[in-house]
PDB file of C-alpha atoms and ligand atoms in Angstrom:
ATOM      1  CA  MET G   1      26.564   1.346  17.399  1.00  0.00           C
ATOM      2  CA  PHE G   2      23.634  -0.177  16.085  1.00  0.00           C
ATOM      3  CA  ASP G   3      20.329  -1.181  18.240  1.00  0.00           C
ATOM      4  CA  LEU G   4      17.222  -3.303  17.809  1.00  0.00           C
ATOM      5  CA  SER G   5      15.602  -0.488  19.451  1.00  0.00           C
ATOM      6  CA  GLN G   6      15.700   1.616  15.522  1.00  0.00           C
ATOM      7  CA  PHE G   7      13.115  -0.806  14.967  1.00  0.00           C
ATOM      8  CA  SER G   8      10.352   0.261  17.415  1.00  0.00           C
ATOM      9  CA  LEU G   9       7.339   2.851  16.262  1.00  0.00           C
ATOM     10  CA  LYS G  10       6.112   3.115  20.524  1.00  0.00           C
ATOM     11  CA  ASP G  11       4.033   5.914  20.272  1.00  0.00           C
ATOM     12  CA  LYS G  12       4.368   6.753  16.381  1.00  0.00           C
ATOM     13  CA  VAL G  13       1.351   7.794  14.363  1.00  0.00           C
ATOM     14  CA  ALA G  14       1.037   6.227  11.634  1.00  0.00           C
ATOM     15  CA  ILE G  15      -1.763   6.290   8.842  1.00  0.00           C
ATOM     16  CA  VAL G  16      -2.565   3.181   6.987  1.00  0.00           C
ATOM     17  CA  THR G  17      -4.799   3.130   3.842  1.00  0.00           C
ATOM     18  CA  GLY G  18      -6.570   0.618   3.184  1.00  0.00           C
ATOM     19  CA  GLY G  19      -6.284  -1.552   6.505  1.00  0.00           C
ATOM     20  CA  SER G  20      -8.991  -3.535   6.921  1.00  0.00           C
ATOM     21  CA  ARG G  21      -7.725  -6.307   4.432  1.00  0.00           C
ATOM     22  CA  GLY G  22      -5.845  -7.870   2.780  1.00  0.00           C
ATOM     23  CA  ILE G  23      -1.807  -6.170   2.733  1.00  0.00           C
ATOM     24  CA  GLY G  24      -3.141  -3.519   4.334  1.00  0.00           C
ATOM     25  CA  GLN G  25      -4.546  -4.875   7.484  1.00  0.00           C
ATOM     26  CA  ALA G  26      -1.429  -7.565   8.011  1.00  0.00           C
ATOM     27  CA  ILE G  27       0.796  -3.921   8.293  1.00  0.00           C
ATOM     28  CA  ALA G  28      -1.515  -1.775  10.851  1.00  0.00           C
ATOM     29  CA  TYR G  29      -1.327  -4.870  12.926  1.00  0.00           C
ATOM     30  CA  GLY G  30       2.483  -5.306  12.832  1.00  0.00           C
ATOM     31  CA  PHE G  31       2.629  -1.135  13.481  1.00  0.00           C
ATOM     32  CA  ALA G  32       0.544  -2.351  16.820  1.00  0.00           C
ATOM     33  CA  LYS G  33       3.027  -4.969  17.478  1.00  0.00           C
ATOM     34  CA  ALA G  34       5.699  -1.878  17.094  1.00  0.00           C
ATOM     35  CA  GLY G  35       4.208   1.013  20.001  1.00  0.00           C
ATOM     36  CA  ALA G  36       2.557   2.344  16.915  1.00  0.00           C
ATOM     37  CA  LYS G  37      -1.204   4.500  17.760  1.00  0.00           C
ATOM     38  CA  VAL G  38      -2.826   3.382  14.637  1.00  0.00           C
ATOM     39  CA  VAL G  39      -5.018   4.973  11.916  1.00  0.00           C
ATOM     40  CA  ILE G  40      -7.169   2.732   9.647  1.00  0.00           C
ATOM     41  CA  THR G  41      -8.789   3.987   6.648  1.00  0.00           C
ATOM     42  CA  SER G  42     -10.899   2.495   4.281  1.00  0.00           C
ATOM     43  CA  ARG G  43     -13.953   2.510   3.006  1.00  0.00           C
ATOM     44  CA  LYS G  44     -16.589   0.010   4.513  1.00  0.00           C
ATOM     45  CA  ALA G  45     -16.852   1.588   8.682  1.00  0.00           C
ATOM     46  CA  GLN G  46     -17.334  -2.173   9.437  1.00  0.00           C
ATOM     47  CA  ASP G  47     -14.565  -4.055   8.308  1.00  0.00           C
ATOM     48  CA  LEU G  48     -12.481  -1.127   9.512  1.00  0.00           C
ATOM     49  CA  GLU G  49     -14.047  -1.147  13.489  1.00  0.00           C
ATOM     50  CA  ALA G  50     -13.425  -5.602  12.593  1.00  0.00           C
ATOM     51  CA  THR G  51      -9.976  -4.867  12.618  1.00  0.00           C
ATOM     52  CA  ALA G  52      -9.453  -2.171  14.475  1.00  0.00           C
ATOM     53  CA  CYS G  53     -11.256  -4.195  17.983  1.00  0.00           C
ATOM     54  CA  GLU G  54      -8.563  -6.472  16.758  1.00  0.00           C
ATOM     55  CA  MET G  55      -6.176  -4.707  17.365  1.00  0.00           C
ATOM     56  CA  THR G  56      -7.409  -3.121  20.391  1.00  0.00           C
ATOM     57  CA  ALA G  57      -7.247  -6.974  22.388  1.00  0.00           C
ATOM     58  CA  ILE G  58      -3.340  -6.272  21.752  1.00  0.00           C
ATOM     59  CA  GLY G  59      -3.533  -3.316  23.061  1.00  0.00           C
ATOM     60  CA  CYS G  60      -2.904  -0.327  21.046  1.00  0.00           C
ATOM     61  CA  GLU G  61      -4.447   2.744  20.308  1.00  0.00           C
ATOM     62  CA  VAL G  62      -6.312   2.785  17.123  1.00  0.00           C
ATOM     63  CA  LEU G  63      -8.810   5.733  14.696  1.00  0.00           C
ATOM     64  CA  VAL G  64     -11.057   4.370  12.638  1.00  0.00           C
ATOM     65  CA  VAL G  65     -11.629   6.509  10.147  1.00  0.00           C
ATOM     66  CA  PRO G  66     -14.030   5.567   7.412  1.00  0.00           C
ATOM     67  CA  ALA G  67     -12.998   7.385   3.505  1.00  0.00           C
ATOM     68  CA  HIS G  68     -12.969   7.161  -0.379  1.00  0.00           C
ATOM     69  CA  LEU G  69     -10.086   7.588  -1.277  1.00  0.00           C
ATOM     70  CA  GLY G  70      -9.906   8.539  -4.676  1.00  0.00           C
ATOM     71  CA  ARG G  71     -11.487  11.804  -3.700  1.00  0.00           C
ATOM     72  CA  ILE G  72      -9.603  14.203  -2.915  1.00  0.00           C
ATOM     73  CA  GLU G  73     -10.969  15.827  -0.764  1.00  0.00           C
ATOM     74  CA  GLU G  74     -11.660  12.743   1.804  1.00  0.00           C
ATOM     75  CA  THR G  75      -7.732  13.006   1.875  1.00  0.00           C
ATOM     76  CA  GLN G  76      -7.548  16.124   3.382  1.00  0.00           C
ATOM     77  CA  ARG G  77     -10.317  14.490   5.289  1.00  0.00           C
ATOM     78  CA  VAL G  78      -8.725  12.093   6.610  1.00  0.00           C
ATOM     79  CA  VAL G  79      -5.526  13.790   7.437  1.00  0.00           C
ATOM     80  CA  ASP G  80      -7.514  16.179   9.050  1.00  0.00           C
ATOM     81  CA  THR G  81      -9.523  14.027  11.944  1.00  0.00           C
ATOM     82  CA  VAL G  82      -5.325  12.466  12.647  1.00  0.00           C
ATOM     83  CA  VAL G  83      -4.297  15.969  13.881  1.00  0.00           C
ATOM     84  CA  GLN G  84      -7.135  16.547  15.759  1.00  0.00           C
ATOM     85  CA  LYS G  85      -7.131  13.369  17.754  1.00  0.00           C
ATOM     86  CA  PHE G  86      -3.119  12.896  17.724  1.00  0.00           C
ATOM     87  CA  GLY G  87      -1.575  16.406  16.567  1.00  0.00           C
ATOM     88  CA  ARG G  88       1.026  14.576  14.832  1.00  0.00           C
ATOM     89  CA  ILE G  89       1.332  11.941  11.445  1.00  0.00           C
ATOM     90  CA  ASP G  90       5.174  10.373  12.197  1.00  0.00           C
ATOM     91  CA  ILE G  91       4.123   7.671   9.736  1.00  0.00           C
ATOM     92  CA  LEU G  92       1.749   7.452   6.529  1.00  0.00           C
ATOM     93  CA  VAL G  93       1.341   4.643   4.486  1.00  0.00           C
ATOM     94  CA  ASN G  94      -0.574   4.404   0.987  1.00  0.00           C
ATOM     95  CA  ASN G  95      -1.639   1.977   0.958  1.00  0.00           C
ATOM     96  CA  ALA G  96      -4.796   1.191  -0.590  1.00  0.00           C
ATOM     97  CA  GLY G  97      -5.502   0.205  -4.716  1.00  0.00           C
ATOM     98  CA  ALA G  98      -7.994  -1.637  -6.542  1.00  0.00           C
ATOM     99  CA  SER G  99      -7.763  -3.016 -10.368  1.00  0.00           C
ATOM    100  CA  PRO G 100     -11.456  -3.420 -10.173  1.00  0.00           C
ATOM    101  CA  ALA G 101     -11.909  -5.289 -13.553  1.00  0.00           C
ATOM    102  CA  MET G 102      -9.977  -6.506 -16.056  1.00  0.00           C
ATOM    103  CA  ALA G 103     -10.070  -5.127 -19.421  1.00  0.00           C
ATOM    104  CA  SER G 104      -7.845  -4.960 -22.843  1.00  0.00           C
ATOM    105  CA  VAL G 105      -6.762  -2.600 -24.157  1.00  0.00           C
ATOM    106  CA  LEU G 106      -8.478  -1.555 -26.345  1.00  0.00           C
ATOM    107  CA  ASP G 107     -11.850  -2.336 -24.516  1.00  0.00           C
ATOM    108  CA  THR G 108     -10.866  -0.205 -21.860  1.00  0.00           C
ATOM    109  CA  ASP G 109     -12.668   2.558 -20.987  1.00  0.00           C
ATOM    110  CA  GLU G 110     -12.355   5.902 -19.434  1.00  0.00           C
ATOM    111  CA  ARG G 111     -14.723   4.852 -17.264  1.00  0.00           C
ATOM    112  CA  LEU G 112     -12.458   2.324 -15.786  1.00  0.00           C
ATOM    113  CA  TRP G 113      -9.432   4.189 -16.200  1.00  0.00           C
ATOM    114  CA  ASP G 114     -10.408   7.394 -13.814  1.00  0.00           C
ATOM    115  CA  THR G 115     -11.816   5.066 -10.963  1.00  0.00           C
ATOM    116  CA  ILE G 116      -8.311   3.730 -11.055  1.00  0.00           C
ATOM    117  CA  MET G 117      -6.240   6.254 -11.445  1.00  0.00           C
ATOM    118  CA  ASN G 118      -8.341   8.334  -9.080  1.00  0.00           C
ATOM    119  CA  LEU G 119      -7.613   5.927  -6.693  1.00  0.00           C
ATOM    120  CA  ASN G 120      -4.619   4.249  -7.411  1.00  0.00           C
ATOM    121  CA  LEU G 121      -3.027   7.369  -8.647  1.00  0.00           C
ATOM    122  CA  LYS G 122      -4.235  10.615  -7.532  1.00  0.00           C
ATOM    123  CA  GLY G 123      -5.139   9.794  -3.768  1.00  0.00           C
ATOM    124  CA  VAL G 124      -1.912   8.761  -3.457  1.00  0.00           C
ATOM    125  CA  TYR G 125      -0.227  11.671  -4.435  1.00  0.00           C
ATOM    126  CA  PHE G 126      -3.214  14.075  -2.493  1.00  0.00           C
ATOM    127  CA  MET G 127      -3.275  11.719   0.518  1.00  0.00           C
ATOM    128  CA  SER G 128       1.064  12.207   1.045  1.00  0.00           C
ATOM    129  CA  GLN G 129       0.983  15.647  -0.433  1.00  0.00           C
ATOM    130  CA  ALA G 130      -1.501  16.593   2.650  1.00  0.00           C
ATOM    131  CA  ALA G 131       0.240  14.292   5.372  1.00  0.00           C
ATOM    132  CA  ALA G 132       3.927  16.489   4.084  1.00  0.00           C
ATOM    133  CA  LYS G 133       2.303  19.161   4.617  1.00  0.00           C
ATOM    134  CA  VAL G 134       1.619  18.136   8.180  1.00  0.00           C
ATOM    135  CA  MET G 135       5.583  16.194   8.730  1.00  0.00           C
ATOM    136  CA  LYS G 136       7.201  19.378   7.514  1.00  0.00           C
ATOM    137  CA  LYS G 137       5.704  20.953  10.091  1.00  0.00           C
ATOM    138  CA  GLN G 138       6.387  19.030  12.252  1.00  0.00           C
ATOM    139  CA  GLY G 139      10.300  18.036  11.695  1.00  0.00           C
ATOM    140  CA  GLY G 140       9.982  14.998   9.259  1.00  0.00           C
ATOM    141  CA  GLY G 141       7.645  12.033   8.281  1.00  0.00           C
ATOM    142  CA  LYS G 142       8.139   8.382   6.598  1.00  0.00           C
ATOM    143  CA  ILE G 143       6.366   8.052   4.070  1.00  0.00           C
ATOM    144  CA  ILE G 144       5.729   4.435   2.007  1.00  0.00           C
ATOM    145  CA  ASN G 145       3.683   3.756  -0.939  1.00  0.00           C
ATOM    146  CA  VAL G 146       2.730   0.499  -2.240  1.00  0.00           C
ATOM    147  CA  ALA G 147       3.462  -0.089  -6.147  1.00  0.00           C
ATOM    148  CA  SER G 148       3.166  -3.148  -6.908  1.00  0.00           C
ATOM    149  CA  ILE G 149       5.146  -5.564  -9.746  1.00  0.00           C
ATOM    150  CA  ASP G 150       3.416  -4.180 -12.020  1.00  0.00           C
ATOM    151  CA  GLY G 151       4.489  -1.320 -12.406  1.00  0.00           C
ATOM    152  CA  PHE G 152       7.448  -2.522 -14.184  1.00  0.00           C
ATOM    153  CA  ASN G 153       6.221  -5.296 -16.260  1.00  0.00           C
ATOM    154  CA  PRO G 154       2.213  -4.807 -17.531  1.00  0.00           C
ATOM    155  CA  GLU G 155       1.055  -7.463 -16.896  1.00  0.00           C
ATOM    156  CA  PRO G 156      -1.618  -8.183 -20.041  1.00  0.00           C
ATOM    157  CA  PHE G 157      -5.981  -7.350 -19.622  1.00  0.00           C
ATOM    158  CA  VAL G 158      -4.886  -4.669 -16.827  1.00  0.00           C
ATOM    159  CA  SER G 159      -3.164  -1.801 -18.005  1.00  0.00           C
ATOM    160  CA  VAL G 160      -4.816   0.856 -16.715  1.00  0.00           C
ATOM    161  CA  TYR G 161      -3.613  -0.632 -12.924  1.00  0.00           C
ATOM    162  CA  SER G 162      -0.471  -1.320 -14.380  1.00  0.00           C
ATOM    163  CA  ILE G 163       0.138   2.026 -15.128  1.00  0.00           C
ATOM    164  CA  SER G 164      -0.989   3.898 -11.968  1.00  0.00           C
ATOM    165  CA  LYS G 165       1.862   1.396  -9.996  1.00  0.00           C
ATOM    166  CA  ALA G 166       4.386   2.615 -12.049  1.00  0.00           C
ATOM    167  CA  GLY G 167       3.258   5.854 -11.486  1.00  0.00           C
ATOM    168  CA  VAL G 168       3.260   5.401  -7.516  1.00  0.00           C
ATOM    169  CA  ARG G 169       7.616   4.317  -8.332  1.00  0.00           C
ATOM    170  CA  HIS G 170       7.643   7.297  -9.993  1.00  0.00           C
ATOM    171  CA  VAL G 171       5.699   9.706  -7.350  1.00  0.00           C
ATOM    172  CA  THR G 172       7.545   8.413  -4.154  1.00  0.00           C
ATOM    173  CA  ARG G 173      11.302   9.171  -6.312  1.00  0.00           C
ATOM    174  CA  ALA G 174       9.187  12.814  -7.185  1.00  0.00           C
ATOM    175  CA  PHE G 175       8.405  13.447  -3.615  1.00  0.00           C
ATOM    176  CA  ALA G 176      11.634  11.353  -1.382  1.00  0.00           C
ATOM    177  CA  MET G 177      13.311  14.440  -3.658  1.00  0.00           C
ATOM    178  CA  GLU G 178      11.883  17.573  -2.742  1.00  0.00           C
ATOM    179  CA  LEU G 179      10.776  16.302   0.930  1.00  0.00           C
ATOM    180  CA  ALA G 180      14.795  14.256   2.144  1.00  0.00           C
ATOM    181  CA  ARG G 181      15.705  17.618   3.736  1.00  0.00           C
ATOM    182  CA  ASP G 182      13.127  18.559   5.578  1.00  0.00           C
ATOM    183  CA  ASN G 183      14.002  14.951   6.679  1.00  0.00           C
ATOM    184  CA  ILE G 184      10.266  12.887   5.151  1.00  0.00           C
ATOM    185  CA  GLN G 185      11.788   9.722   3.833  1.00  0.00           C
ATOM    186  CA  VAL G 186       9.122   8.189   0.742  1.00  0.00           C
ATOM    187  CA  ASN G 187       9.779   4.426   0.000  1.00  0.00           C
ATOM    188  CA  SER G 188       7.744   1.996  -2.783  1.00  0.00           C
ATOM    189  CA  ILE G 189       7.499  -0.964  -1.520  1.00  0.00           C
ATOM    190  CA  CYS G 190       6.802  -3.236  -4.791  1.00  0.00           C
ATOM    191  CA  PRO G 191       4.838  -7.269  -3.793  1.00  0.00           C
ATOM    192  CA  GLY G 192       4.094  -9.416  -6.205  1.00  0.00           C
ATOM    193  CA  PRO G 193       1.449 -11.934  -6.121  1.00  0.00           C
ATOM    194  CA  ILE G 194      -0.133 -12.264  -2.274  1.00  0.00           C
ATOM    195  CA  SER G 195      -3.063 -13.824  -1.572  1.00  0.00           C
ATOM    196  CA  THR G 196      -5.394 -11.427  -0.759  1.00  0.00           C
ATOM    197  CA  LYS G 197      -9.109 -10.556  -1.362  1.00  0.00           C
ATOM    198  CA  MET G 198      -7.770  -8.535  -4.754  1.00  0.00           C
ATOM    199  CA  MET G 199      -5.283 -11.273  -5.671  1.00  0.00           C
ATOM    200  CA  ASN G 200      -8.107 -13.704  -6.040  1.00  0.00           C
ATOM    201  CA  SER G 201     -10.978 -12.304  -7.429  1.00  0.00           C
ATOM    202  CA  HIS G 202      -8.697 -12.292 -10.223  1.00  0.00           C
ATOM    203  CA  TRP G 203      -9.905 -15.605 -10.155  1.00  0.00           C
ATOM    204  CA  ALA G 204     -13.539 -15.646  -9.568  1.00  0.00           C
ATOM    205  CA  HIS G 205     -15.078 -16.132 -12.328  1.00  0.00           C
ATOM    206  CA  LEU G 206     -13.445 -19.493 -12.576  1.00  0.00           C
ATOM    207  CA  SER G 207     -14.789 -22.817 -12.139  1.00  0.00           C
ATOM    208  CA  PRO G 208     -12.227 -24.053  -9.135  1.00  0.00           C
ATOM    209  CA  GLU G 209     -10.703 -26.084 -11.334  1.00  0.00           C
ATOM    210  CA  GLU G 210      -9.813 -23.519 -13.668  1.00  0.00           C
ATOM    211  CA  ALA G 211      -9.041 -21.050 -10.993  1.00  0.00           C
ATOM    212  CA  LYS G 212      -6.305 -24.117  -9.267  1.00  0.00           C
ATOM    213  CA  LYS G 213      -5.013 -24.627 -12.981  1.00  0.00           C
ATOM    214  CA  GLN G 214      -4.599 -21.727 -13.897  1.00  0.00           C
ATOM    215  CA  LYS G 215      -2.836 -20.928  -9.755  1.00  0.00           C
ATOM    216  CA  ASP G 216      -0.846 -23.296 -10.669  1.00  0.00           C
ATOM    217  CA  GLU G 217       0.698 -21.764 -14.223  1.00  0.00           C
ATOM    218  CA  LEU G 218       1.771 -19.037 -12.053  1.00  0.00           C
ATOM    219  CA  CYS G 219       3.578 -20.844  -9.312  1.00  0.00           C
ATOM    220  CA  LYS G 220       5.287 -22.290 -11.829  1.00  0.00           C
ATOM    221  CA  HIS G 221       6.513 -19.047 -12.709  1.00  0.00           C
ATOM    222  CA  LEU G 222       7.549 -18.357  -8.957  1.00  0.00           C
ATOM    223  CA  PRO G 223      11.016 -19.362  -7.875  1.00  0.00           C
ATOM    224  CA  SER G 224      10.577 -19.340  -4.679  1.00  0.00           C
ATOM    225  CA  CYS G 225       7.102 -21.850  -6.451  1.00  0.00           C
ATOM    226  CA  ARG G 226       4.419 -19.921  -3.046  1.00  0.00           C
ATOM    227  CA  ILE G 227       1.503 -16.982  -3.662  1.00  0.00           C
ATOM    228  CA  GLY G 228       2.666 -14.486  -0.046  1.00  0.00           C
ATOM    229  CA  GLU G 229       0.851 -14.227   2.633  1.00  0.00           C
ATOM    230  CA  PRO G 230      -0.265 -10.323   3.584  1.00  0.00           C
ATOM    231  CA  ASP G 231       2.057 -10.600   6.973  1.00  0.00           C
ATOM    232  CA  GLU G 232       5.329 -11.118   4.808  1.00  0.00           C
ATOM    233  CA  ILE G 233       4.665  -7.381   3.915  1.00  0.00           C
ATOM    234  CA  ALA G 234       4.874  -6.176   8.063  1.00  0.00           C
ATOM    235  CA  GLY G 235       9.052  -6.760   8.309  1.00  0.00           C
ATOM    236  CA  ALA G 236       9.879  -4.131   5.073  1.00  0.00           C
ATOM    237  CA  ALA G 237       6.969  -1.984   5.989  1.00  0.00           C
ATOM    238  CA  ILE G 238       8.086  -2.227  10.029  1.00  0.00           C
ATOM    239  CA  TYR G 239      12.263  -1.221   8.580  1.00  0.00           C
ATOM    240  CA  LEU G 240      10.351   1.740   6.881  1.00  0.00           C
ATOM    241  CA  ALA G 241       8.083   3.436   9.634  1.00  0.00           C
ATOM    242  CA  SER G 242      11.248   3.591  11.855  1.00  0.00           C
ATOM    243  CA  GLU G 243      14.027   5.522  12.809  1.00  0.00           C
ATOM    244  CA  ALA G 244      16.251   2.503  11.593  1.00  0.00           C
ATOM    245  CA  SER G 245      15.442   3.015   7.307  1.00  0.00           C
ATOM    246  CA  ASN G 246      16.196   7.523   8.465  1.00  0.00           C
ATOM    247  CA  TYR G 247      19.130   7.315   5.522  1.00  0.00           C
ATOM    248  CA  THR G 248      17.196   5.949   3.408  1.00  0.00           C
ATOM    249  CA  THR G 249      14.788   7.797   0.197  1.00  0.00           C
ATOM    250  CA  GLY G 250      13.628   7.130  -3.024  1.00  0.00           C
ATOM    251  CA  ALA G 251      14.002   3.851  -2.390  1.00  0.00           C
ATOM    252  CA  GLU G 252      11.516   0.282  -3.489  1.00  0.00           C
ATOM    253  CA  ILE G 253      11.880  -3.324  -1.582  1.00  0.00           C
ATOM    254  CA  VAL G 254      10.021  -5.535  -4.564  1.00  0.00           C
ATOM    255  CA  ILE G 255       8.171  -9.086  -2.579  1.00  0.00           C
ATOM    256  CA  ASP G 256       7.806 -10.977  -4.997  1.00  0.00           C
ATOM    257  CA  GLY G 257       8.793 -14.606  -4.021  1.00  0.00           C
ATOM    258  CA  GLY G 258      11.274 -13.544  -7.173  1.00  0.00           C
ATOM    259  CA  LEU G 259       8.697 -12.757  -9.714  1.00  0.00           C
ATOM    260  CA  LEU G 260      10.751 -10.364 -11.539  1.00  0.00           C
ATOM    261  CA  LEU G 261      13.527 -12.705 -12.578  1.00  0.00           C
ATOM    262  CA  SER G 262      11.808 -15.546 -13.814  1.00  0.00           C
ATOM    263  CA  THR G 263      11.260 -13.431 -17.049  1.00  0.00           C
ATOM    264  CA  HIS G 264      14.746 -15.690 -17.555  1.00  0.00           C
ATOM    265  CA  LEU G 265      13.401 -19.265 -16.131  1.00  0.00           C
ATOM    266  CA  GLY G 266      11.196 -18.939 -19.033  1.00  0.00           C
TER     267      GLY G 266
HETATM  268  N1  NAP N   1      -2.797  -8.389  -3.396  1.00  0.00           N
HETATM  269  C1  NAP N   1      -1.162  -8.746  -4.685  1.00  0.00           C
HETATM  270  O1  NAP N   1      -1.236  -9.609  -5.427  1.00  0.00           O
HETATM  271  C2  NAP N   1      -0.736  -7.307  -4.654  1.00  0.00           C
HETATM  272  C3  NAP N   1       0.477  -7.491  -5.122  1.00  0.00           C
HETATM  273  C4  NAP N   1       0.998  -5.711  -5.896  1.00  0.00           C
HETATM  274  C5  NAP N   1       0.746  -4.874  -5.058  1.00  0.00           C
HETATM  275  N2  NAP N   1      -1.049  -4.906  -4.101  1.00  0.00           N
HETATM  276  C6  NAP N   1      -1.658  -3.614  -3.859  1.00  0.00           C
HETATM  277  O2  NAP N   1      -1.665  -3.998  -2.851  1.00  0.00           O
HETATM  278  C7  NAP N   1      -1.876  -2.966  -2.001  1.00  0.00           C
HETATM  279  C8  NAP N   1      -3.077  -3.784  -1.353  1.00  0.00           C
HETATM  280  O3  NAP N   1      -4.015  -4.382  -1.813  1.00  0.00           O
HETATM  281  P1  NAP N   1      -4.705  -6.144  -0.561  1.00  0.00           P
HETATM  282  O4  NAP N   1      -3.993  -6.855  -2.231  1.00  0.00           O
HETATM  283  O5  NAP N   1      -4.603  -5.951   0.101  1.00  0.00           O
HETATM  284  O6  NAP N   1      -5.819  -5.560  -1.452  1.00  0.00           O
HETATM  285  P2  NAP N   1      -6.924  -5.707  -1.161  1.00  0.00           P
HETATM  286  O7  NAP N   1      -7.296  -7.096   0.176  1.00  0.00           O
HETATM  287  O8  NAP N   1      -8.624  -5.807  -2.481  1.00  0.00           O
HETATM  288  O9  NAP N   1      -7.179  -4.453  -0.286  1.00  0.00           O
HETATM  289  C9  NAP N   1      -7.483  -3.456  -0.215  1.00  0.00           C
HETATM  290  C10 NAP N   1      -7.918  -2.479   1.090  1.00  0.00           C
HETATM  291  O10 NAP N   1      -8.389  -1.204   0.436  1.00  0.00           O
HETATM  292  C11 NAP N   1      -9.319  -0.765   0.406  1.00  0.00           C
HETATM  293  N3  NAP N   1      -9.954   0.347  -0.608  1.00  0.00           N
HETATM  294  C12 NAP N   1     -10.599  -0.268  -1.623  1.00  0.00           C
HETATM  295  N4  NAP N   1     -10.932   1.522  -2.922  1.00  0.00           N
HETATM  296  C13 NAP N   1     -11.121   1.982  -1.687  1.00  0.00           C
HETATM  297  C14 NAP N   1     -11.261   3.575  -1.418  1.00  0.00           C
HETATM  298  N5  NAP N   1     -12.002   4.050  -2.501  1.00  0.00           N
HETATM  299  N6  NAP N   1     -10.882   4.447  -0.579  1.00  0.00           N
HETATM  300  C15 NAP N   1     -10.673   3.825   0.502  1.00  0.00           C
HETATM  301  N7  NAP N   1     -10.283   2.128   0.721  1.00  0.00           N
HETATM  302  C16 NAP N   1      -9.987   1.042  -0.291  1.00  0.00           C
HETATM  303  C17 NAP N   1     -10.186  -1.776   0.869  1.00  0.00           C
HETATM  304  O11 NAP N   1     -11.199  -1.509   1.709  1.00  0.00           O
HETATM  305  P3  NAP N   1     -12.789  -1.237   0.851  1.00  0.00           P
HETATM  306  O12 NAP N   1     -13.254  -2.449   0.267  1.00  0.00           O
HETATM  307  O13 NAP N   1     -13.277  -0.846   2.379  1.00  0.00           O
HETATM  308  O14 NAP N   1     -12.634   0.687   1.017  1.00  0.00           O
HETATM  309  C18 NAP N   1      -8.736  -2.676   0.914  1.00  0.00           C
HETATM  310  O15 NAP N   1      -9.387  -2.683   2.031  1.00  0.00           O
HETATM  311  C19 NAP N   1      -2.758  -2.219  -3.286  1.00  0.00           C
HETATM  312  O16 NAP N   1      -1.942  -0.966  -3.138  1.00  0.00           O
HETATM  313  C20 NAP N   1      -2.075  -3.174  -3.962  1.00  0.00           C
HETATM  314  O17 NAP N   1      -2.568  -3.042  -5.272  1.00  0.00           O
HETATM  315  C21 NAP N   1      -1.597  -6.256  -3.975  1.00  0.00           C
END
C-alpha cells in the first residue's frame, strides 16, 4: 500500500548543481527539508556558503563544492569529492545552466555557442556519466535534469540556449534508456518562466517601464497569468528524487503555468 514515507529523502546523498540561487537553491532547500544530505555546487563559493548556512540552520548536512561545470575535469572533481566525503551518490540534479546573452541566429558567434553548450549540454552529459558510474556500482540512483520549455519551442534570440535545452531532453532519454536496468531513473523537469536572476536578466537592459510592459505582455500569454516562483519547482524534484518515482524514467514534468498551451490562446 502506498505510504507517504516514499517521498522521504532521509539520509540520501544529493548533488544539486547551480544550488547557490534560483531554482537550484529552492530544490536544495526542498531536499534538505525532505531529510537529504545535500551537496551544492556552482562557481561562486561565497554564494554557496550563504545558501549552506540557511540549510545547516534547518539541520541539514551540507557540503559546498565550488566548480565550473562547463569543464569536464571539474564535473569529475565534484563527483570524486562527494564520494570521498559520503561514499555514495543517490541523487544528481543537473540544474546549473546559463543564457549569458541574446543574439539573433545571424549574429550568434562560436564563443557564445561554446559557452552555452559547454555548461548546459556537455556539462550535463558528463556530470551524469560520472555520477551514474557511482550509482551503478551502488545499485541505483536518480538523475534529474532541468531542461526548459524552450527545448520544445525555440525562443527568439536565444537559439543556442533553446537548442541546448532540446539536447538536455534527449540526454535524459538516452541515459534513461541505457541505465534503466541498473536501477537508475533519469527524468527531466521543464520549467517555463520562473522569477530568478536568469529570468530577470532578460529585462535588465530595459527601462523599468519597458521591462514592466514586457513582463505584462508575457503574463498575458500565460494561462496562469503570472510568472512562477523557484519553490514551485521543488515538489517535482522531490518526487523524482524519491522512491515514489521508482517506475518513472525518461519522463518530463513541464512546470510552466500552462505556457506551452498558450499558442492556442493567440
Ligand atoms: N528561470 C527560468 O525562467 C528558467 C526557465 C526554464 C529553465 N530554467 C533552467 O533552470 C536552471 C536554473 O536556472 P535559474 O533561473 O535558477 O538561474 P540562475 O538564478 O541564474 O542560477 C543559475 C545557477 O547556476 C550556476 N552556474 C552558472 N554558470 C555556472 C557554471 N559555469 N558552472 C557552475 N555553476 C554555474 C549559478 O551560480 P554561479 O553563477 O555562481 O556559477 C547559479 O547557482 C537552468 O538550467 C535554467 O536553464 C530556468
